[in-house]
Amino acid sequence: MNMQMKEISGKVREAGVVGAGGAGFPTHVKLSAQAEIVIVNGAECEPLLKTDQQLAARYPDLLVKGLTLAMASTGAQKGIIALKAKYKEAIAALEPYIRNTEGIEIAIMPDIYPAGDEVMTIWLTTGRRVPPGGIPINIGVVVNNVQTLINVAKAEAGIPVTTRTLTVTGAVKKPITVTVPIGTPLREVLDLAGGEEADLAYINGGPMMGKLISDLSDTVTKTTGGLIGLPRDHMLIQRKESSVEGILRIAKTVCEQCSFCTDLCPRHMIGHELSPHRLIRAVNYKNLADLSLLATALTCSECGVCEAYACPVGISPLRVNVALKAELRSQGIKYQGELGKADPMAQHRLIPSSRLMDRLRLRSFYKEAPMTGEVYEGKEVRIKLQQHIGAPAAAVVKEGDVVEAGQRIGEIPSGALGANIHASISGTVTQVTPQAITIRKGGAAR
């Protein structure tokens, strides 16, 4: 590792930067690899969410700075900013910054789902295909989303990750994109959009891949993708509340093996062995199941195309795959297959985002969610010690300590994969548990 790479990845490590658009993989690890291409994933494939496109429009200088740092750290000679054509403000804001920047270009992707899944983003912008069970660096590519690279630029200036920008939308009173301290209760974030509605249920993340929120006292993390309110009787809420047992009963009764779920599976399109209809058949009729077939479930990206768009009879191959993945991983089983031929019809089977919104009955909730300029700050935050893939951070403060915003309060355990955690507001530490650190604004604890 050269000196420049060590310096950049070291600052990113210190700042606690993790992937802001996915499961939170520690970014300093990505930037320690050797790559040929760094891609900025600005597609924001989930319907309704608007965070990345607005951040790119507002902070084009920081985004390009973060990209150039990532290229320098990985040795990449090419940088690609992947956006959709409809993100006109972001494109216009970025063009002056890349016009005279060697090696960086904007790639316009079709407005389809799931453009934004990193494997699909790579394929659509470079033609390269990530092998099943593999990761982008296997083909010389590193992918980060917009907010992650803005955080990389800040890290280079010594500014740690203490805030999260997210879209609050759906059937809320006032759709809005806000920046809040990490650890802010979701209920307070919802208040910024007009407050909680009695007849709504809420999703953390996007409507396709997001999770139902059971408790609005839960708090914002570095990976909180969005907050979406929908009527409790909405099809997406009903689907997310369905049990795996119920889904399996339905599958055994009505699955007609039409293979639409496989035809439209983004992983299958680019040559992965994953075939959702075969997995449903294998689960329904266990005598047809072999381990190599079941293990293909491990390559599922959980994009939700199979359950939300493809299946004509309401089965959820996604939920079956999730259950299979959990069981296989508990047994230490890994997928061993190889990349096959891409579907020659792939380009014609990509799902237009507008059509997906209509299928999901989200059109009436597709509204502007303008970004506020100020950072909201409440009276108390509860900052989780695990907001990333890997080991939880180890607390380095105790109850009664007075901390400043930006101060490191949790460190990566020695020799572990993880991320540092920093105070998001100035105040007094009122509680430290193995799961989280609570900070109360001001100098006195409650």
Tab-separated table of C-alpha atoms in Angstrom:
chain	number	residue	atom	x	y	z
A	1	MET	CA	0.000	0.000	0.000
A	2	ASN	CA	1.521	3.342	-1.048
A	3	MET	CA	1.737	6.371	1.220
A	4	GLN	CA	-1.149	8.247	-0.425
A	5	MET	CA	-3.433	5.232	-0.153
A	6	LYS	CA	-2.532	4.799	3.519
A	7	GLU	CA	-3.153	8.464	4.242
A	8	ILE	CA	-6.558	8.607	2.546
A	9	SER	CA	-7.862	5.287	3.877
A	10	GLY	CA	-6.516	6.185	7.331
A	11	LYS	CA	-8.483	9.432	7.433
A	12	VAL	CA	-11.600	7.646	6.169
A	13	ARG	CA	-11.125	4.996	8.868
A	14	GLU	CA	-10.738	7.624	11.572
A	15	ALA	CA	-13.884	9.436	10.374
A	16	GLY	CA	-16.011	6.297	10.584
A	17	VAL	CA	-17.182	6.368	6.967
A	18	VAL	CA	-19.294	3.382	5.907
A	19	GLY	CA	-21.366	2.641	2.827
A	20	ALA	CA	-24.344	4.953	3.167
A	21	GLY	CA	-26.441	3.208	0.549
A	22	GLY	CA	-26.376	-0.420	1.659
A	23	ALA	CA	-25.398	-2.577	4.606
A	24	GLY	CA	-22.659	-0.220	5.771
A	25	PHE	CA	-19.432	-1.856	4.639
A	26	PRO	CA	-16.503	0.117	6.149
A	27	THR	CA	-15.287	2.409	3.362
A	28	HIS	CA	-11.645	2.472	4.437
A	29	VAL	CA	-11.430	-1.222	3.544
A	30	LYS	CA	-12.768	-0.565	0.033
A	31	LEU	CA	-10.286	2.262	-0.434
A	32	SER	CA	-7.403	0.003	0.559
A	33	ALA	CA	-7.962	-2.205	-2.495
A	34	GLN	CA	-6.424	-1.823	-5.947
A	35	ALA	CA	-9.043	-1.011	-8.589
A	36	GLU	CA	-9.312	0.078	-12.205
A	37	ILE	CA	-12.622	1.969	-11.939
A	38	VAL	CA	-14.431	3.805	-9.158
A	39	ILE	CA	-18.168	4.234	-9.725
A	40	VAL	CA	-20.388	6.750	-7.955
A	41	ASN	CA	-23.761	5.054	-7.649
A	42	GLY	CA	-26.164	7.969	-7.930
A	43	ALA	CA	-29.055	6.060	-9.484
A	44	GLU	CA	-31.113	5.880	-6.287
A	45	CYS	CA	-33.135	3.002	-7.657
A	46	GLU	CA	-35.804	2.807	-4.940
A	47	PRO	CA	-39.023	4.628	-5.887
A	48	LEU	CA	-39.868	7.790	-3.877
A	49	LEU	CA	-36.381	8.407	-2.433
A	50	LYS	CA	-34.591	11.583	-3.545
A	51	THR	CA	-31.589	11.948	-1.239
A	52	ASP	CA	-28.619	11.220	-3.505
A	53	GLN	CA	-29.821	13.270	-6.462
A	54	GLN	CA	-30.338	16.289	-4.195
A	55	LEU	CA	-26.978	15.853	-2.451
A	56	ALA	CA	-25.211	15.641	-5.824
A	57	ALA	CA	-26.920	18.858	-6.939
A	58	ARG	CA	-26.123	20.708	-3.721
A	59	TYR	CA	-22.585	19.485	-3.074
A	60	PRO	CA	-21.049	18.676	-6.491
A	61	ASP	CA	-17.636	19.913	-5.326
A	62	LEU	CA	-17.555	17.513	-2.377
A	63	LEU	CA	-18.796	14.619	-4.500
A	64	VAL	CA	-16.106	15.097	-7.142
A	65	LYS	CA	-13.499	15.605	-4.390
A	66	GLY	CA	-14.567	12.338	-2.746
A	67	LEU	CA	-14.401	10.537	-6.081
A	68	THR	CA	-10.890	11.828	-6.852
A	69	LEU	CA	-9.739	10.757	-3.379
A	70	ALA	CA	-11.222	7.295	-3.896
A	71	MET	CA	-9.472	7.035	-7.272
A	72	ALA	CA	-6.160	8.138	-5.780
A	73	SER	CA	-6.481	5.679	-2.898
A	74	THR	CA	-7.331	2.691	-5.112
A	75	GLY	CA	-5.081	3.634	-8.022
A	76	ALA	CA	-8.070	3.755	-10.371
A	77	GLN	CA	-7.567	5.604	-13.631
A	78	LYS	CA	-11.274	6.042	-14.332
A	79	GLY	CA	-14.146	7.481	-12.337
A	80	ILE	CA	-17.789	7.168	-13.384
A	81	ILE	CA	-20.671	9.125	-11.877
A	82	ALA	CA	-23.771	7.043	-12.657
A	83	LEU	CA	-26.974	9.084	-12.796
A	84	LYS	CA	-30.373	8.960	-14.462
A	85	ALA	CA	-31.182	11.487	-17.174
A	86	LYS	CA	-34.062	12.902	-15.119
A	87	TYR	CA	-31.610	14.104	-12.448
A	88	LYS	CA	-31.053	17.256	-14.475
A	89	GLU	CA	-30.084	19.517	-11.574
A	90	ALA	CA	-27.424	17.090	-10.386
A	91	ILE	CA	-25.996	16.683	-13.886
A	92	ALA	CA	-25.885	20.435	-14.471
A	93	ALA	CA	-24.203	21.029	-11.109
A	94	LEU	CA	-21.551	18.347	-11.679
A	95	GLU	CA	-20.596	19.133	-15.271
A	96	PRO	CA	-18.438	22.209	-14.496
A	97	TYR	CA	-16.452	20.213	-11.928
A	98	ILE	CA	-15.671	17.277	-14.200
A	99	ARG	CA	-15.198	19.192	-17.447
A	100	ASN	CA	-11.492	19.664	-16.790
A	101	THR	CA	-10.988	16.678	-14.479
A	102	GLU	CA	-9.117	13.918	-16.242
A	103	GLY	CA	-10.500	10.406	-15.998
A	104	ILE	CA	-13.978	11.300	-14.667
A	105	GLU	CA	-17.197	11.079	-16.651
A	106	ILE	CA	-20.948	11.059	-16.129
A	107	ALA	CA	-22.744	7.904	-17.294
A	108	ILE	CA	-26.482	8.197	-17.918
A	109	MET	CA	-28.410	5.077	-16.955
A	110	PRO	CA	-31.944	4.155	-17.980
A	111	ASP	CA	-34.713	4.945	-15.506
A	112	ILE	CA	-35.234	1.329	-14.534
A	113	TYR	CA	-35.351	-0.751	-11.374
A	114	PRO	CA	-32.979	-1.860	-9.918
A	115	ALA	CA	-30.459	0.530	-11.480
A	116	GLY	CA	-28.776	1.386	-8.211
A	117	ASP	CA	-28.069	-2.172	-7.181
A	118	GLU	CA	-24.265	-2.077	-7.464
A	119	VAL	CA	-24.030	-5.175	-9.647
A	120	MET	CA	-26.542	-3.729	-12.101
A	121	THR	CA	-24.901	-0.306	-11.983
A	122	ILE	CA	-21.557	-1.851	-12.936
A	123	TRP	CA	-23.102	-3.796	-15.806
A	124	LEU	CA	-25.066	-0.829	-17.139
A	125	THR	CA	-22.099	1.565	-17.041
A	126	THR	CA	-19.134	-0.661	-17.913
A	127	GLY	CA	-20.503	-3.910	-19.358
A	128	ARG	CA	-18.576	-5.855	-16.705
A	129	ARG	CA	-20.384	-8.583	-14.775
A	130	VAL	CA	-19.746	-9.399	-11.118
A	131	PRO	CA	-19.558	-13.186	-10.684
A	132	PRO	CA	-22.179	-14.870	-8.468
A	133	GLY	CA	-21.015	-14.909	-4.873
A	134	GLY	CA	-18.374	-12.326	-5.817
A	135	ILE	CA	-17.904	-8.631	-5.140
A	136	PRO	CA	-17.102	-5.705	-7.466
A	137	ILE	CA	-13.385	-5.648	-6.676
A	138	ASN	CA	-13.172	-9.140	-8.240
A	139	ILE	CA	-13.559	-7.375	-11.603
A	140	GLY	CA	-11.500	-4.310	-10.722
A	141	VAL	CA	-14.345	-2.024	-9.651
A	142	VAL	CA	-15.158	-0.142	-6.448
A	143	VAL	CA	-18.663	1.295	-6.006
A	144	ASN	CA	-19.720	3.947	-3.496
A	145	ASN	CA	-22.894	5.991	-3.355
A	146	VAL	CA	-23.148	9.777	-3.326
A	147	GLN	CA	-23.428	10.319	0.420
A	148	THR	CA	-20.514	7.977	1.095
A	149	LEU	CA	-18.135	9.904	-1.166
A	150	ILE	CA	-19.255	13.242	0.247
A	151	ASN	CA	-18.317	11.793	3.640
A	152	VAL	CA	-14.944	10.719	2.188
A	153	ALA	CA	-14.290	14.320	1.113
A	154	LYS	CA	-15.178	15.549	4.590
A	155	ALA	CA	-12.983	12.873	6.175
A	156	GLU	CA	-9.992	14.171	4.233
A	157	ALA	CA	-10.622	17.500	5.967
A	158	GLY	CA	-10.818	15.790	9.359
A	159	ILE	CA	-14.624	15.868	9.665
A	160	PRO	CA	-16.142	12.598	10.962
A	161	VAL	CA	-19.545	11.144	10.088
A	162	THR	CA	-22.034	12.611	12.553
A	163	THR	CA	-25.112	13.263	10.393
A	164	ARG	CA	-27.338	11.449	7.935
A	165	THR	CA	-29.383	12.951	5.107
A	166	LEU	CA	-32.608	11.073	4.293
A	167	THR	CA	-35.923	11.516	2.527
A	168	VAL	CA	-39.155	11.443	4.560
A	169	THR	CA	-42.005	10.838	2.143
A	170	GLY	CA	-45.061	8.821	1.172
A	171	ALA	CA	-48.384	9.675	2.796
A	172	VAL	CA	-46.776	12.032	5.325
A	173	LYS	CA	-48.073	15.590	5.642
A	174	LYS	CA	-45.000	17.348	4.256
A	175	PRO	CA	-42.506	15.230	2.252
A	176	ILE	CA	-39.022	16.548	2.909
A	177	THR	CA	-35.327	15.617	2.711
A	178	VAL	CA	-33.551	16.385	5.978
A	179	THR	CA	-30.144	16.153	7.607
A	180	VAL	CA	-30.179	15.004	11.225
A	181	PRO	CA	-27.605	13.929	13.817
A	182	ILE	CA	-26.993	10.191	13.872
A	183	GLY	CA	-28.916	8.742	16.795
A	184	THR	CA	-31.973	11.005	16.342
A	185	PRO	CA	-35.230	9.133	17.118
A	186	LEU	CA	-37.244	8.350	13.989
A	187	ARG	CA	-40.286	9.963	15.588
A	188	GLU	CA	-38.455	13.295	15.700
A	189	VAL	CA	-37.477	12.908	12.044
A	190	LEU	CA	-41.112	12.260	11.217
A	191	ASP	CA	-42.079	15.429	13.102
A	192	LEU	CA	-40.054	17.400	10.555
A	193	ALA	CA	-42.487	16.108	7.918
A	194	GLY	CA	-45.561	17.150	9.854
A	195	GLY	CA	-45.732	14.463	12.520
A	196	GLU	CA	-46.998	10.913	12.858
A	197	GLU	CA	-50.260	9.929	11.193
A	198	ALA	CA	-52.430	7.488	13.123
A	199	ASP	CA	-53.439	5.386	10.113
A	200	LEU	CA	-49.946	4.963	8.612
A	201	ALA	CA	-47.271	2.312	8.871
A	202	TYR	CA	-43.644	3.235	8.245
A	203	ILE	CA	-40.800	1.729	6.245
A	204	ASN	CA	-37.121	2.328	6.994
A	205	GLY	CA	-35.469	2.549	3.574
A	206	GLY	CA	-37.127	2.214	0.180
A	207	PRO	CA	-40.518	0.653	-0.556
A	208	MET	CA	-38.949	-2.393	-2.226
A	209	MET	CA	-36.067	-3.329	0.084
A	210	GLY	CA	-36.896	-1.340	3.212
A	211	LYS	CA	-38.005	-2.878	6.503
A	212	LEU	CA	-41.167	-2.200	8.480
A	213	ILE	CA	-40.588	-0.020	11.518
A	214	SER	CA	-42.077	-1.485	14.687
A	215	ASP	CA	-40.939	1.301	17.010
A	216	LEU	CA	-40.521	4.972	16.058
A	217	SER	CA	-38.276	5.478	19.089
A	218	ASP	CA	-35.622	3.582	17.110
A	219	THR	CA	-32.896	5.895	15.876
A	220	VAL	CA	-31.213	7.072	12.680
A	221	THR	CA	-27.963	5.325	11.759
A	222	LYS	CA	-25.314	5.918	9.104
A	223	THR	CA	-27.265	3.636	6.752
A	224	THR	CA	-30.852	4.851	7.277
A	225	GLY	CA	-31.997	5.206	3.684
A	226	GLY	CA	-35.345	6.906	4.117
A	227	LEU	CA	-38.581	7.044	6.097
A	228	ILE	CA	-41.730	6.243	4.126
A	229	GLY	CA	-45.255	6.404	5.501
A	230	LEU	CA	-47.974	4.356	3.784
A	231	PRO	CA	-51.577	3.458	4.713
A	232	ARG	CA	-51.720	0.302	6.806
A	233	ASP	CA	-53.858	-1.419	4.192
A	234	HIS	CA	-51.396	-0.652	1.367
A	235	MET	CA	-50.256	-3.741	-0.523
A	236	LEU	CA	-46.591	-3.151	0.388
A	237	ILE	CA	-47.356	-3.010	4.102
A	238	GLN	CA	-49.533	-6.108	3.895
A	239	ARG	CA	-46.799	-7.976	2.030
A	240	LYS	CA	-44.082	-7.023	4.504
A	241	GLU	CA	-46.286	-8.160	7.383
A	242	SER	CA	-46.878	-11.606	5.850
A	243	SER	CA	-45.238	-14.565	7.565
A	244	VAL	CA	-42.815	-16.888	5.765
A	245	GLU	CA	-45.042	-19.829	6.709
A	246	GLY	CA	-48.029	-18.197	5.028
A	247	ILE	CA	-46.000	-17.396	1.932
A	248	LEU	CA	-44.836	-21.014	1.661
A	249	ARG	CA	-48.410	-22.273	1.965
A	250	ILE	CA	-49.501	-19.958	-0.838
A	251	ALA	CA	-46.533	-20.970	-2.995
A	252	LYS	CA	-47.297	-24.662	-2.643
A	253	THR	CA	-50.921	-24.055	-3.572
A	254	VAL	CA	-50.747	-21.644	-6.491
A	255	CYS	CA	-47.222	-21.549	-7.998
A	256	GLU	CA	-47.656	-22.525	-11.648
A	257	GLN	CA	-43.929	-22.505	-12.528
A	258	CYS	CA	-44.421	-19.793	-15.139
A	259	SER	CA	-40.797	-18.658	-14.567
A	260	PHE	CA	-41.655	-14.946	-14.816
A	261	CYS	CA	-39.745	-14.411	-11.548
A	262	THR	CA	-36.635	-15.918	-13.141
A	263	ASP	CA	-37.031	-14.102	-16.452
A	264	LEU	CA	-37.128	-10.732	-14.659
A	265	CYS	CA	-34.560	-11.514	-11.949
A	266	PRO	CA	-31.737	-8.953	-12.416
A	267	ARG	CA	-29.095	-11.436	-11.261
A	268	HIS	CA	-30.346	-14.119	-13.648
A	269	MET	CA	-30.323	-11.616	-16.528
A	270	ILE	CA	-26.584	-11.035	-16.251
A	271	GLY	CA	-25.692	-14.718	-16.114
A	272	HIS	CA	-26.070	-15.777	-12.499
A	273	GLU	CA	-27.476	-19.255	-11.911
A	274	LEU	CA	-30.171	-17.941	-9.571
A	275	SER	CA	-33.628	-19.119	-10.740
A	276	PRO	CA	-36.347	-18.157	-8.234
A	277	HIS	CA	-39.006	-20.419	-9.756
A	278	ARG	CA	-36.743	-23.458	-9.334
A	279	LEU	CA	-36.119	-22.555	-5.702
A	280	ILE	CA	-39.860	-22.326	-5.056
A	281	ARG	CA	-40.282	-25.764	-6.637
A	282	ALA	CA	-37.417	-27.167	-4.591
A	283	VAL	CA	-38.871	-25.870	-1.335
A	284	ASN	CA	-42.356	-27.128	-2.202
A	285	TYR	CA	-41.131	-30.578	-3.227
A	286	LYS	CA	-38.067	-31.335	-1.158
A	287	ASN	CA	-37.210	-34.483	-3.088
A	288	LEU	CA	-36.320	-32.210	-6.022
A	289	ALA	CA	-33.925	-30.101	-3.979
A	290	ASP	CA	-30.177	-30.535	-4.058
A	291	LEU	CA	-27.665	-28.457	-2.152
A	292	SER	CA	-26.146	-26.804	-5.221
A	293	LEU	CA	-29.569	-25.535	-6.288
A	294	LEU	CA	-30.513	-24.324	-2.814
A	295	ALA	CA	-27.164	-22.539	-2.478
A	296	THR	CA	-28.035	-20.274	-5.414
A	297	ALA	CA	-30.332	-18.425	-2.994
A	298	LEU	CA	-27.163	-16.963	-1.461
A	299	THR	CA	-26.653	-14.857	-4.607
A	300	CYS	CA	-30.072	-13.148	-4.312
A	301	SER	CA	-29.759	-9.363	-3.950
A	302	GLU	CA	-33.206	-9.124	-2.301
A	303	CYS	CA	-34.265	-6.436	-4.786
A	304	GLY	CA	-37.878	-7.650	-4.628
A	305	VAL	CA	-38.594	-7.754	-8.377
A	306	CYS	CA	-39.827	-11.341	-8.110
A	307	GLU	CA	-42.475	-10.605	-5.473
A	308	ALA	CA	-43.421	-7.018	-6.286
A	309	TYR	CA	-43.538	-7.132	-10.071
A	310	ALA	CA	-42.987	-10.519	-11.688
A	311	CYS	CA	-45.270	-12.991	-9.937
A	312	PRO	CA	-48.838	-13.015	-11.320
A	313	VAL	CA	-50.268	-14.921	-8.333
A	314	GLY	CA	-48.760	-13.048	-5.390
A	315	ILE	CA	-46.001	-15.419	-4.293
A	316	SER	CA	-42.836	-14.025	-2.694
A	317	PRO	CA	-39.749	-15.901	-3.908
A	318	LEU	CA	-37.782	-13.144	-2.158
A	319	ARG	CA	-38.973	-14.165	1.294
A	320	VAL	CA	-38.294	-17.812	0.505
A	321	ASN	CA	-34.757	-16.876	-0.578
A	322	VAL	CA	-34.191	-14.861	2.600
A	323	ALA	CA	-35.225	-17.829	4.734
A	324	LEU	CA	-33.014	-20.173	2.704
A	325	LYS	CA	-30.046	-17.797	3.009
A	326	ALA	CA	-30.367	-17.686	6.788
A	327	GLU	CA	-30.475	-21.478	7.012
A	328	LEU	CA	-27.554	-22.003	4.628
A	329	ARG	CA	-25.394	-19.425	6.383
A	330	SER	CA	-26.114	-20.982	9.771
A	331	GLN	CA	-24.631	-24.192	8.351
A	332	GLY	CA	-21.601	-22.418	6.898
A	333	ILE	CA	-22.591	-23.268	3.312
A	334	LYS	CA	-21.262	-21.062	0.492
A	335	TYR	CA	-22.208	-20.796	-3.154
A	336	GLN	CA	-19.657	-22.347	-5.520
A	337	GLY	CA	-21.111	-21.672	-8.986
A	338	GLU	CA	-19.700	-19.645	-11.864
A	339	LEU	CA	-20.877	-16.867	-14.156
A	340	GLY	CA	-22.858	-18.054	-17.161
A	341	LYS	CA	-24.056	-16.306	-20.296
A	342	ALA	CA	-26.087	-13.124	-19.988
A	343	ASP	CA	-29.713	-13.225	-21.145
A	344	PRO	CA	-29.766	-11.848	-24.722
A	345	MET	CA	-33.151	-10.304	-23.884
A	346	ALA	CA	-31.875	-8.602	-20.711
A	347	GLN	CA	-32.066	-5.042	-22.009
A	348	HIS	CA	-35.727	-5.600	-22.927
A	349	ARG	CA	-36.631	-7.057	-19.531
A	350	LEU	CA	-35.475	-4.145	-17.402
A	351	ILE	CA	-38.396	-2.654	-15.460
A	352	PRO	CA	-39.213	1.042	-16.044
A	353	SER	CA	-39.420	2.848	-12.708
A	354	SER	CA	-42.706	4.504	-13.723
A	355	ARG	CA	-44.291	1.137	-14.437
A	356	LEU	CA	-43.031	-0.240	-11.128
A	357	MET	CA	-44.591	2.676	-9.242
A	358	ASP	CA	-47.919	2.011	-10.923
A	359	ARG	CA	-47.728	-1.702	-10.116
A	360	LEU	CA	-46.960	-0.886	-6.469
A	361	ARG	CA	-49.706	1.777	-6.310
A	362	LEU	CA	-47.200	4.449	-5.329
A	363	ARG	CA	-47.973	7.036	-8.006
A	364	SER	CA	-50.084	9.190	-5.671
A	365	PHE	CA	-47.231	9.303	-3.160
A	366	TYR	CA	-44.577	10.402	-5.663
A	367	LYS	CA	-44.084	13.993	-4.546
A	368	GLU	CA	-41.357	16.562	-4.275
A	369	ALA	CA	-39.353	16.234	-1.066
A	370	PRO	CA	-37.209	19.393	-1.036
A	371	MET	CA	-33.959	19.372	0.901
A	372	THR	CA	-33.693	21.672	3.891
A	373	GLY	CA	-30.479	23.637	4.251
A	374	GLU	CA	-30.077	23.433	8.007
A	375	VAL	CA	-29.116	20.469	10.186
A	376	TYR	CA	-31.814	19.562	12.704
A	377	GLU	CA	-30.612	19.096	16.263
A	378	GLY	CA	-32.728	17.618	19.029
A	379	LYS	CA	-32.122	17.308	22.744
A	380	GLU	CA	-30.969	13.693	22.869
A	381	VAL	CA	-29.446	11.029	20.624
A	382	ARG	CA	-29.004	7.296	21.046
A	383	ILE	CA	-26.048	6.289	18.894
A	384	LYS	CA	-25.805	2.592	18.078
A	385	LEU	CA	-22.373	0.977	18.345
A	386	GLN	CA	-23.045	-1.259	15.331
A	387	GLN	CA	-24.161	0.652	12.259
A	388	HIS	CA	-22.091	-1.352	9.803
A	389	ILE	CA	-21.010	-4.794	8.677
A	390	GLY	CA	-18.491	-6.259	11.110
A	391	ALA	CA	-17.931	-5.992	14.843
A	392	PRO	CA	-19.665	-3.356	16.999
A	393	ALA	CA	-17.517	-0.427	18.036
A	394	ALA	CA	-16.177	-0.523	21.594
A	395	ALA	CA	-17.311	2.404	23.745
A	396	VAL	CA	-14.492	4.695	24.909
A	397	VAL	CA	-16.658	6.977	27.063
A	398	LYS	CA	-18.604	6.390	30.254
A	399	GLU	CA	-21.742	7.767	31.861
A	400	GLY	CA	-21.250	11.324	33.033
A	401	ASP	CA	-18.591	12.216	30.471
A	402	VAL	CA	-19.070	15.529	28.673
A	403	VAL	CA	-18.409	15.140	24.945
A	404	GLU	CA	-18.192	17.448	21.944
A	405	ALA	CA	-19.840	16.857	18.586
A	406	GLY	CA	-17.364	14.962	16.410
A	407	GLN	CA	-15.526	13.377	19.337
A	408	ARG	CA	-14.800	9.678	18.932
A	409	ILE	CA	-16.948	7.711	21.393
A	410	GLY	CA	-16.604	4.209	19.919
A	411	GLU	CA	-13.545	2.531	18.402
A	412	ILE	CA	-12.985	-0.411	16.074
A	413	PRO	CA	-11.962	-3.425	18.196
A	414	SER	CA	-8.375	-4.486	17.616
A	415	GLY	CA	-7.984	-6.633	14.496
A	416	ALA	CA	-11.702	-6.515	13.643
A	417	LEU	CA	-13.681	-5.268	10.668
A	418	GLY	CA	-15.634	-2.254	11.856
A	419	ALA	CA	-16.078	1.504	11.979
A	420	ASN	CA	-15.443	4.256	14.505
A	421	ILE	CA	-18.432	6.041	16.044
A	422	HIS	CA	-18.515	9.747	16.913
A	423	ALA	CA	-20.721	11.976	19.047
A	424	SER	CA	-23.321	13.657	16.841
A	425	ILE	CA	-24.166	16.404	19.344
A	426	SER	CA	-22.332	18.044	22.226
A	427	GLY	CA	-23.593	17.081	25.661
A	428	THR	CA	-23.383	14.612	28.512
A	429	VAL	CA	-23.247	10.835	28.169
A	430	THR	CA	-26.264	9.594	30.115
A	431	GLN	CA	-26.093	5.878	29.312
A	432	VAL	CA	-23.628	3.370	27.875
A	433	THR	CA	-24.754	-0.159	26.988
A	434	PRO	CA	-23.198	-2.844	24.747
A	435	GLN	CA	-25.636	-1.688	22.055
A	436	ALA	CA	-25.613	2.118	22.202
A	437	ILE	CA	-24.447	5.366	23.773
A	438	THR	CA	-26.986	8.007	24.770
A	439	ILE	CA	-25.998	11.679	24.829
A	440	ARG	CA	-28.144	14.446	26.296
A	441	LYS	CA	-27.622	17.947	24.966
A	442	GLY	CA	-26.085	20.356	27.480
A	443	GLY	CA	-23.980	19.770	30.559
A	444	ALA	CA	-26.391	18.000	32.890
A	445	ALA	CA	-27.840	14.513	32.689
A	446	ARG	CA	-31.510	13.879	33.308
